[in-house]
XYZ file of C-alpha atoms in Angstrom:
286
model
C 15.867 -12.377 -18.895
C 12.548 -13.019 -17.575
C 12.486 -15.480 -14.872
C 10.398 -18.466 -14.194
C 7.277 -17.663 -12.480
C 5.440 -18.804 -9.396
C 2.069 -18.927 -10.157
C -0.289 -17.849 -7.226
C -3.401 -19.753 -6.192
C -6.561 -18.470 -4.590
C -7.761 -21.155 -3.057
C -10.371 -20.990 -0.332
C -9.593 -18.117 0.986
C -6.128 -19.638 0.993
C -3.537 -17.274 0.199
C -0.033 -19.397 -1.685
C 0.949 -16.647 -2.863
C 4.914 -16.011 -1.824
C 5.258 -12.435 -4.183
C 3.577 -8.708 -4.275
C 1.122 -7.962 -7.283
C 1.897 -4.594 -6.772
C 3.306 -2.239 -5.383
C 4.202 0.798 -4.179
C 7.322 3.315 -4.059
C 7.274 4.853 -0.787
C 9.759 8.059 -2.115
C 5.996 8.545 -4.416
C 4.114 8.546 -1.615
C 5.392 8.321 1.478
C 2.299 9.169 3.547
C 0.853 7.224 1.864
C 2.909 4.702 2.870
C 2.887 5.456 6.550
C -0.963 4.749 5.840
C -1.107 0.942 4.727
C 1.445 0.296 7.876
C -0.293 1.777 10.325
C -3.826 -0.364 9.189
C -1.344 -3.361 8.466
C 0.692 -3.079 12.208
C -1.200 -0.321 14.524
C -4.712 -0.073 13.298
C -7.497 -1.922 16.046
C -8.423 -4.239 13.986
C -5.257 -4.801 12.088
C -6.520 -5.089 8.041
C -3.987 -7.967 6.222
C -1.199 -7.146 3.783
C -2.940 -9.862 1.298
C -6.379 -8.732 0.938
C -9.252 -9.965 -2.641
C -9.189 -7.750 -5.987
C -13.258 -7.575 -5.769
C -14.354 -6.878 -8.971
C -18.509 -5.926 -8.246
C -16.969 -3.935 -5.394
C -15.847 -1.151 -8.295
C -19.702 -0.219 -8.032
C -21.341 2.844 -7.643
C -23.993 0.021 -4.671
C -20.661 -1.103 -3.286
C -18.345 1.834 -4.214
C -19.491 4.502 -2.833
C -20.431 2.728 0.258
C -17.371 1.451 1.467
C -15.547 4.646 0.328
C -18.206 6.054 2.919
C -17.854 4.295 5.230
C -14.630 4.868 5.774
C -14.013 8.097 6.416
C -13.857 9.135 2.688
C -16.607 9.882 0.925
C -16.386 11.076 -2.432
C -17.364 14.510 -2.298
C -18.031 15.015 0.977
C -14.588 14.374 3.322
C -11.663 16.406 5.748
C -9.276 16.242 4.119
C -10.865 18.679 1.532
C -14.426 19.831 1.969
C -14.110 19.871 6.344
C -10.767 20.192 6.788
C -11.076 22.035 10.205
C -12.656 18.763 10.982
C -10.254 16.601 13.583
C -7.401 14.751 12.013
C -7.286 17.026 8.746
C -4.520 18.522 7.592
C -3.056 21.716 5.548
C -2.088 22.247 2.056
C -1.636 19.532 -0.036
C -3.153 16.942 1.967
C -6.492 17.394 0.384
C -7.512 13.767 -0.965
C -8.614 11.502 1.314
C -6.974 7.361 0.907
C -8.374 4.371 2.505
C -7.035 1.176 4.156
C -8.821 -2.175 3.175
C -9.063 -0.502 -0.981
C -12.856 -0.424 -1.575
C -12.927 -2.128 -3.529
C -11.553 -5.775 -2.276
C -13.739 -7.611 0.456
C -12.040 -6.761 3.435
C -13.257 -3.284 2.676
C -16.711 -4.556 2.823
C -16.117 -6.823 5.966
C -14.286 -4.625 8.013
C -17.910 -2.234 9.353
C -16.160 1.250 9.672
C -13.271 0.505 10.948
C -11.244 1.555 7.853
C -8.652 3.279 7.920
C -7.472 7.090 6.931
C -5.300 8.799 5.968
C -4.910 12.458 4.134
C -2.781 12.054 1.388
C -1.106 15.029 -1.903
C -2.922 14.881 -5.353
C -0.041 13.307 -6.555
C 0.411 10.340 -4.757
C -2.976 9.623 -4.260
C -2.749 8.695 -8.655
C 0.300 7.175 -8.632
C -1.189 5.005 -6.328
C -4.305 4.660 -8.242
C -2.482 4.007 -11.789
C -0.793 0.807 -10.026
C -3.933 -0.417 -9.651
C -5.526 0.178 -11.747
C -2.316 -1.196 -14.172
C -2.906 -4.261 -11.956
C -6.881 -5.544 -11.390
C -7.692 -4.201 -15.172
C -5.973 -7.490 -16.507
C -8.430 -9.417 -14.557
C -11.454 -7.678 -15.104
C -10.029 -8.855 -18.853
C -10.412 -12.480 -18.027
C -13.497 -12.215 -16.431
C -12.509 -12.812 -12.939
C -14.767 -12.098 -9.574
C -12.134 -12.164 -7.372
C -7.827 -11.814 -6.775
C -6.494 -12.090 -4.938
C -3.964 -8.280 -3.905
C -1.039 -9.295 -2.081
C 0.269 -5.487 -1.130
C 4.535 -4.809 -2.045
C 5.603 -1.232 -0.103
C 9.158 -0.624 -1.411
C 11.396 2.183 0.206
C 10.021 1.610 3.580
C 12.551 3.839 5.295
C 12.147 6.921 2.191
C 12.435 9.701 4.118
C 9.216 11.395 5.679
C 7.474 7.700 6.101
C 6.469 5.708 9.416
C 5.779 2.594 10.792
C 6.798 0.510 7.720
C 10.160 0.310 9.816
C 7.908 -0.915 12.999
C 8.481 2.323 13.934
C 6.287 2.831 17.054
C 2.703 2.848 16.826
C 2.520 6.765 18.092
C -0.208 7.822 15.843
C 1.100 10.616 14.337
C -2.495 12.435 15.171
C -3.806 12.463 11.394
C -4.325 8.700 10.875
C -7.588 7.643 11.632
C -10.239 4.806 12.366
C -13.337 4.258 13.819
C -14.603 8.536 13.661
C -10.772 9.070 15.567
C -7.119 9.085 16.012
C -6.761 6.415 19.225
C -3.395 7.698 20.469
C -1.107 6.298 23.501
C -4.392 3.467 23.739
C -7.172 6.949 24.436
C -9.039 7.971 21.976
C -8.930 10.653 21.650
C -12.067 13.090 19.644
C -12.705 16.842 20.769
C -10.401 16.036 24.325
C -12.306 12.689 25.232
C -9.477 9.638 27.369
C -11.349 7.220 27.169
C -8.477 4.693 27.696
C -8.841 0.348 27.134
C -6.646 -2.463 27.298
C -3.488 -1.934 25.542
C -3.171 -3.428 21.736
C -1.081 -7.042 21.902
C 2.396 -5.234 20.695
C 2.805 -5.081 16.872
C 3.492 -7.382 14.162
C 6.787 -7.191 12.755
C 7.326 -6.192 8.797
C 10.598 -8.344 8.229
C 12.425 -7.148 4.927
C 13.993 -8.144 1.510
C 15.956 -7.641 -0.965
C 15.352 -6.794 -4.724
C 17.819 -7.345 -7.819
C 16.685 -3.293 -8.454
C 17.864 -2.840 -5.757
C 14.644 -1.844 -3.944
C 14.195 -3.011 -0.159
C 10.436 -4.493 -0.069
C 8.490 -4.527 3.063
C 6.639 -7.592 4.238
C 4.724 -9.102 7.228
C 5.253 -12.087 6.186
C 8.381 -14.394 4.490
C 8.361 -13.823 0.300
C 9.966 -16.002 -1.397
C 13.739 -15.390 -2.968
C 14.783 -16.282 -6.436
C 10.671 -15.509 -7.759
C 10.101 -12.964 -10.244
C 7.228 -10.483 -9.522
C 5.503 -7.588 -11.424
C 5.262 -4.609 -10.411
C 4.687 -1.179 -12.831
C 8.147 1.303 -13.469
C 7.678 5.034 -12.206
C 8.573 7.559 -14.582
C 12.236 8.380 -12.956
C 13.117 4.691 -13.260
C 12.046 5.082 -17.285
C 14.394 7.427 -17.265
C 17.309 5.798 -15.677
C 16.907 3.324 -18.095
C 17.611 6.313 -20.773
C 20.371 7.365 -19.109
C 21.874 3.188 -18.543
C 20.652 1.454 -15.931
C 23.300 -0.333 -13.365
C 25.419 -3.134 -13.974
C 22.297 -5.062 -11.701
C 19.461 -4.859 -13.420
C 20.112 -5.328 -17.325
C 18.917 -8.828 -17.269
C 14.757 -7.427 -15.618
C 12.426 -8.486 -18.542
C 11.068 -4.607 -19.463
C 8.163 -4.071 -21.320
C 4.733 -1.631 -22.171
C 1.106 -2.917 -22.286
C -2.008 0.075 -22.620
C -4.019 -0.053 -19.453
C -7.432 2.060 -19.858
C -5.201 4.154 -22.609
C -2.555 5.042 -20.922
C 0.482 2.802 -21.511
C 1.916 1.902 -18.504
C 6.026 -0.104 -18.401
C 6.277 -3.036 -16.145
C 9.684 -4.790 -14.872
C 9.702 -8.048 -14.383
C 11.817 -8.227 -10.655
C 12.785 -10.410 -8.163
C 14.080 -11.704 -4.381
C 16.874 -11.746 -3.390
C 17.463 -11.809 0.113
C 16.233 -10.744 3.416
C 17.777 -8.093 5.467
C 17.838 -7.308 8.766
C 15.861 -3.244 8.906
C 18.646 -1.524 9.883
C 20.351 -2.493 6.360
C 16.994 -0.839 4.851
C 17.206 1.875 6.805
C 20.909 2.228 5.166
C 19.334 1.247 1.485
C 16.647 3.947 1.603
C 19.266 6.665 3.323
C 20.911 6.481 0.214
C 18.617 6.820 -2.264
C 17.214 10.224 -0.032
Protein backbone atom coordinates (compact mmCIF):
# COMPACT_ATOMS: atom_id res chain seq x y z
CA UNK A 1 0.00 0.00 0.00
CA UNK A 2 1.33 3.43 -0.93
CA UNK A 3 -0.18 6.53 0.61
CA UNK A 4 -1.18 9.30 -1.78
CA UNK A 5 1.67 11.77 -2.15
CA UNK A 6 1.36 15.53 -1.88
CA UNK A 7 3.18 17.31 -4.67
CA UNK A 8 5.99 19.59 -3.64
CA UNK A 9 6.32 22.76 -5.70
CA UNK A 10 9.20 25.20 -6.04
CA UNK A 11 8.09 28.65 -7.18
CA UNK A 12 10.39 31.68 -7.29
CA UNK A 13 12.30 30.58 -4.21
CA UNK A 14 9.24 29.89 -2.04
CA UNK A 15 9.01 26.27 -0.92
CA UNK A 16 5.63 24.66 -0.34
CA UNK A 17 6.94 21.23 0.59
CA UNK A 18 5.96 19.89 4.00
CA UNK A 19 7.84 16.58 3.89
CA UNK A 20 11.56 15.74 3.60
CA UNK A 21 13.13 15.09 0.21
CA UNK A 22 15.99 13.21 1.85
CA UNK A 23 16.32 11.63 5.29
CA UNK A 24 19.58 11.04 7.16
CA UNK A 25 19.45 8.48 9.99
CA UNK A 26 21.68 9.82 12.73
CA UNK A 27 22.42 6.40 14.21
CA UNK A 28 24.49 5.72 11.08
CA UNK A 29 26.15 9.15 10.92
CA UNK A 30 26.06 10.89 14.34
CA UNK A 31 28.84 13.37 13.59
CA UNK A 32 27.25 14.34 10.26
CA UNK A 33 23.92 15.03 11.98
CA UNK A 34 25.78 17.00 14.64
CA UNK A 35 27.34 19.15 11.92
CA UNK A 36 24.04 19.75 10.14
CA UNK A 37 22.17 20.61 13.34
CA UNK A 38 24.91 23.03 14.38
CA UNK A 39 24.74 24.71 10.96
CA UNK A 40 20.95 24.99 11.11
CA UNK A 41 20.58 26.14 14.74
CA UNK A 42 23.85 27.44 16.09
CA UNK A 43 26.05 28.79 13.30
CA UNK A 44 26.64 32.50 12.64
CA UNK A 45 25.16 32.86 10.06
CA UNK A 46 22.76 29.93 10.24
CA UNK A 47 21.72 27.92 7.20
CA UNK A 48 18.26 26.64 6.23
CA UNK A 49 17.06 23.07 6.52
CA UNK A 50 15.60 23.34 3.02
CA UNK A 51 18.34 23.82 0.42
CA UNK A 52 18.30 24.08 -3.38
CA UNK A 53 19.99 21.34 -5.39
CA UNK A 54 21.89 22.92 -8.29
CA UNK A 55 22.95 20.63 -11.13
CA UNK A 56 25.57 23.14 -12.27
CA UNK A 57 27.43 22.73 -8.98
CA UNK A 58 28.36 19.15 -9.90
CA UNK A 59 30.88 20.57 -12.38
CA UNK A 60 34.45 21.13 -11.22
CA UNK A 61 34.30 24.88 -11.91
CA UNK A 62 31.64 25.27 -9.19
CA UNK A 63 32.29 22.26 -6.95
CA UNK A 64 35.93 22.99 -6.13
CA UNK A 65 35.40 26.68 -5.21
CA UNK A 66 32.42 25.74 -3.02
CA UNK A 67 34.41 23.04 -1.20
CA UNK A 68 37.40 25.33 -0.75
CA UNK A 69 35.21 28.10 0.64
CA UNK A 70 33.69 25.67 3.15
CA UNK A 71 37.13 24.63 4.43
CA UNK A 72 36.77 21.16 2.87
CA UNK A 73 39.25 21.24 0.01
CA UNK A 74 39.39 17.75 -1.52
CA UNK A 75 43.15 17.14 -1.32
CA UNK A 76 44.30 19.59 1.32
CA UNK A 77 42.19 19.94 4.46
CA UNK A 78 42.53 19.69 8.23
CA UNK A 79 40.73 16.33 8.50
CA UNK A 80 43.25 14.35 6.47
CA UNK A 81 46.41 16.17 5.36
CA UNK A 82 46.68 18.68 8.23
CA UNK A 83 45.43 16.85 11.30
CA UNK A 84 47.26 19.12 13.74
CA UNK A 85 45.28 22.16 12.67
CA UNK A 86 42.54 23.75 14.75
CA UNK A 87 39.29 21.75 14.50
CA UNK A 88 40.91 18.50 13.37
CA UNK A 89 40.15 15.17 15.05
CA UNK A 90 42.25 12.07 15.62
CA UNK A 91 41.46 8.49 14.69
CA UNK A 92 38.83 7.60 12.11
CA UNK A 93 37.48 11.14 11.62
CA UNK A 94 39.40 11.79 8.40
CA UNK A 95 36.79 13.18 5.99
CA UNK A 96 35.74 16.82 5.88
CA UNK A 97 31.95 17.24 5.78
CA UNK A 98 30.33 20.56 4.87
CA UNK A 99 26.92 22.19 5.23
CA UNK A 100 25.34 23.53 3.11
CA UNK A 101 26.25 20.75 0.67
CA UNK A 102 28.64 21.91 -2.06
CA UNK A 103 26.13 21.13 -4.84
CA UNK A 104 23.49 23.55 -3.55
CA UNK A 105 22.81 27.18 -4.40
CA UNK A 106 23.15 28.00 -0.71
CA UNK A 107 26.75 26.78 -0.73
CA UNK A 108 27.60 29.12 -3.59
CA UNK A 109 25.94 32.01 -1.75
CA UNK A 110 27.53 31.25 1.64
CA UNK A 111 30.48 33.60 0.99
CA UNK A 112 32.84 31.30 2.85
CA UNK A 113 30.62 30.97 5.93
CA UNK A 114 29.73 27.29 5.41
CA UNK A 115 30.13 24.98 8.42
CA UNK A 116 32.40 21.92 8.42
CA UNK A 117 33.37 19.03 10.69
CA UNK A 118 35.66 16.00 10.45
CA UNK A 119 33.63 12.79 10.11
CA UNK A 120 34.12 9.05 9.59
CA UNK A 121 34.60 7.78 6.04
CA UNK A 122 31.79 5.21 6.28
CA UNK A 123 29.37 7.88 7.52
CA UNK A 124 30.36 10.16 4.66
CA UNK A 125 29.81 7.33 2.18
CA UNK A 126 26.36 6.59 3.60
CA UNK A 127 25.46 10.26 3.29
CA UNK A 128 26.74 10.44 -0.28
CA UNK A 129 24.77 7.31 -1.24
CA UNK A 130 21.53 8.85 0.06
CA UNK A 131 22.23 12.13 -1.72
CA UNK A 132 22.92 10.44 -5.06
CA UNK A 133 19.75 8.38 -4.71
CA UNK A 134 17.84 11.63 -4.21
CA UNK A 135 19.19 13.90 -6.94
CA UNK A 136 19.99 11.36 -9.69
CA UNK A 137 16.30 11.13 -10.75
CA UNK A 138 16.16 14.92 -10.97
CA UNK A 139 19.16 14.91 -13.31
CA UNK A 140 17.56 12.23 -15.46
CA UNK A 141 14.46 14.40 -15.72
CA UNK A 142 16.61 17.22 -17.04
CA UNK A 143 16.01 19.49 -14.06
CA UNK A 144 18.51 22.24 -13.32
CA UNK A 145 17.41 22.90 -9.73
CA UNK A 146 15.13 21.29 -7.17
CA UNK A 147 14.38 22.08 -3.56
CA UNK A 148 16.10 19.73 -1.09
CA UNK A 149 14.36 19.56 2.27
CA UNK A 150 16.66 17.73 4.69
CA UNK A 151 15.12 15.27 7.14
CA UNK A 152 16.97 14.36 10.35
CA UNK A 153 15.96 11.01 11.84
CA UNK A 154 17.07 9.65 15.24
CA UNK A 155 18.03 13.13 16.55
CA UNK A 156 18.49 11.81 20.09
CA UNK A 157 20.75 8.89 19.21
CA UNK A 158 23.95 8.45 21.23
CA UNK A 159 26.76 10.65 19.95
CA UNK A 160 24.48 13.20 18.26
CA UNK A 161 24.59 16.78 19.53
CA UNK A 162 22.52 19.93 18.95
CA UNK A 163 19.65 18.01 17.26
CA UNK A 164 17.55 17.75 20.46
CA UNK A 165 17.84 21.50 21.06
CA UNK A 166 20.89 21.16 23.30
CA UNK A 167 22.72 24.42 24.13
CA UNK A 168 24.76 25.86 21.27
CA UNK A 169 28.13 25.35 22.92
CA UNK A 170 30.75 24.45 20.34
CA UNK A 171 32.60 21.24 21.20
CA UNK A 172 35.66 22.65 19.44
CA UNK A 173 35.16 20.75 16.18
CA UNK A 174 32.47 22.81 14.45
CA UNK A 175 34.40 25.09 12.13
CA UNK A 176 33.11 28.24 10.44
CA UNK A 177 35.13 31.06 8.90
CA UNK A 178 38.26 29.03 9.71
CA UNK A 179 37.61 28.93 13.45
CA UNK A 180 35.60 27.21 16.16
CA UNK A 181 33.35 29.83 17.69
CA UNK A 182 32.73 29.05 21.36
CA UNK A 183 30.34 31.08 23.55
CA UNK A 184 30.65 34.16 21.36
CA UNK A 185 34.43 33.88 21.21
CA UNK A 186 36.16 33.34 17.88
CA UNK A 187 38.76 30.94 19.20
CA UNK A 188 41.79 30.81 16.92
CA UNK A 189 45.26 30.55 18.42
CA UNK A 190 43.99 31.89 21.72
CA UNK A 191 42.65 35.13 20.25
CA UNK A 192 39.68 36.43 22.23
CA UNK A 193 37.42 38.28 19.79
CA UNK A 194 34.19 38.75 21.72
CA UNK A 195 31.11 39.95 19.88
CA UNK A 196 27.49 40.62 20.72
CA UNK A 197 25.73 37.43 21.83
CA UNK A 198 23.84 35.78 18.97
CA UNK A 199 20.03 35.60 18.99
CA UNK A 200 18.47 32.53 20.63
CA UNK A 201 18.73 29.45 18.40
CA UNK A 202 15.53 28.27 16.74
CA UNK A 203 14.16 25.04 18.26
CA UNK A 204 13.63 21.82 16.39
CA UNK A 205 10.17 20.24 16.44
CA UNK A 206 9.82 16.46 16.46
CA UNK A 207 7.56 14.17 14.45
CA UNK A 208 6.96 10.42 14.60
CA UNK A 209 6.65 8.36 11.42
CA UNK A 210 4.82 5.12 10.64
CA UNK A 211 8.13 3.24 10.58
CA UNK A 212 8.85 4.36 14.14
CA UNK A 213 11.45 7.00 13.31
CA UNK A 214 11.59 10.40 14.98
CA UNK A 215 12.18 13.33 12.62
CA UNK A 216 13.61 16.69 13.70
CA UNK A 217 12.48 19.75 11.78
CA UNK A 218 12.74 23.50 12.28
CA UNK A 219 9.42 23.86 10.47
CA UNK A 220 6.07 22.16 10.86
CA UNK A 221 5.64 19.01 8.79
CA UNK A 222 2.25 18.03 7.40
CA UNK A 223 0.85 14.97 9.15
CA UNK A 224 -0.65 12.11 7.18
CA UNK A 225 1.50 12.81 4.13
CA UNK A 226 3.86 10.20 2.73
CA UNK A 227 7.48 10.82 1.83
CA UNK A 228 10.14 8.65 0.23
CA UNK A 229 13.43 7.83 1.92
CA UNK A 230 16.25 5.44 1.18
CA UNK A 231 16.53 2.39 3.43
CA UNK A 232 19.74 1.68 5.31
CA UNK A 233 21.32 -1.76 5.52
CA UNK A 234 20.02 -2.52 9.00
CA UNK A 235 16.45 -1.81 7.88
CA UNK A 236 16.82 -4.24 5.00
CA UNK A 237 17.96 -6.89 7.47
CA UNK A 238 14.94 -6.18 9.66
CA UNK A 239 12.71 -6.76 6.66
CA UNK A 240 14.16 -10.24 6.16
CA UNK A 241 13.64 -11.11 9.82
CA UNK A 242 10.06 -9.85 9.98
CA UNK A 243 8.86 -6.29 10.42
CA UNK A 244 7.00 -4.71 13.30
CA UNK A 245 3.27 -4.75 12.70
CA UNK A 246 3.01 -1.00 12.14
CA UNK A 247 5.46 -1.07 9.19
CA UNK A 248 4.02 -4.03 7.26
CA UNK A 249 1.80 -1.85 5.09
CA UNK A 250 4.55 0.56 4.08
CA UNK A 251 5.44 0.30 0.41
CA UNK A 252 9.05 -0.73 -0.33
CA UNK A 253 10.84 -1.05 -3.66
CA UNK A 254 14.31 -1.07 -5.20
CA UNK A 255 15.86 1.05 -7.94
CA UNK A 256 19.19 1.13 -9.74
CA UNK A 257 21.06 4.36 -8.98
CA UNK A 258 24.34 4.83 -10.83
CA UNK A 259 24.82 1.07 -11.03
CA UNK A 260 23.98 0.40 -7.38
CA UNK A 261 20.79 -1.15 -6.02
CA UNK A 262 19.06 1.20 -3.59
CA UNK A 263 15.98 0.28 -1.57
CA UNK A 264 13.32 2.86 -0.71
CA UNK A 265 10.32 3.07 1.59
CA UNK A 266 7.27 5.31 1.45
CA UNK A 267 7.01 6.46 5.07
CA UNK A 268 4.25 8.55 6.66
CA UNK A 269 4.29 11.37 9.22
CA UNK A 270 1.92 10.44 12.05
CA UNK A 271 2.14 12.94 14.92
CA UNK A 272 4.19 15.65 16.56
CA UNK A 273 5.90 14.62 19.80
CA UNK A 274 7.89 16.35 22.53
CA UNK A 275 11.67 16.52 22.72
CA UNK A 276 11.49 14.28 25.81
CA UNK A 277 9.55 11.66 23.85
CA UNK A 278 12.01 11.91 20.96
CA UNK A 279 14.94 11.36 23.32
CA UNK A 280 13.23 8.35 24.94
CA UNK A 281 12.44 6.68 21.62
CA UNK A 282 16.01 7.05 20.36
CA UNK A 283 17.42 5.80 23.68
CA UNK A 284 15.38 2.60 23.36
CA UNK A 285 16.93 1.75 19.98
CA UNK A 286 20.57 2.30 20.98
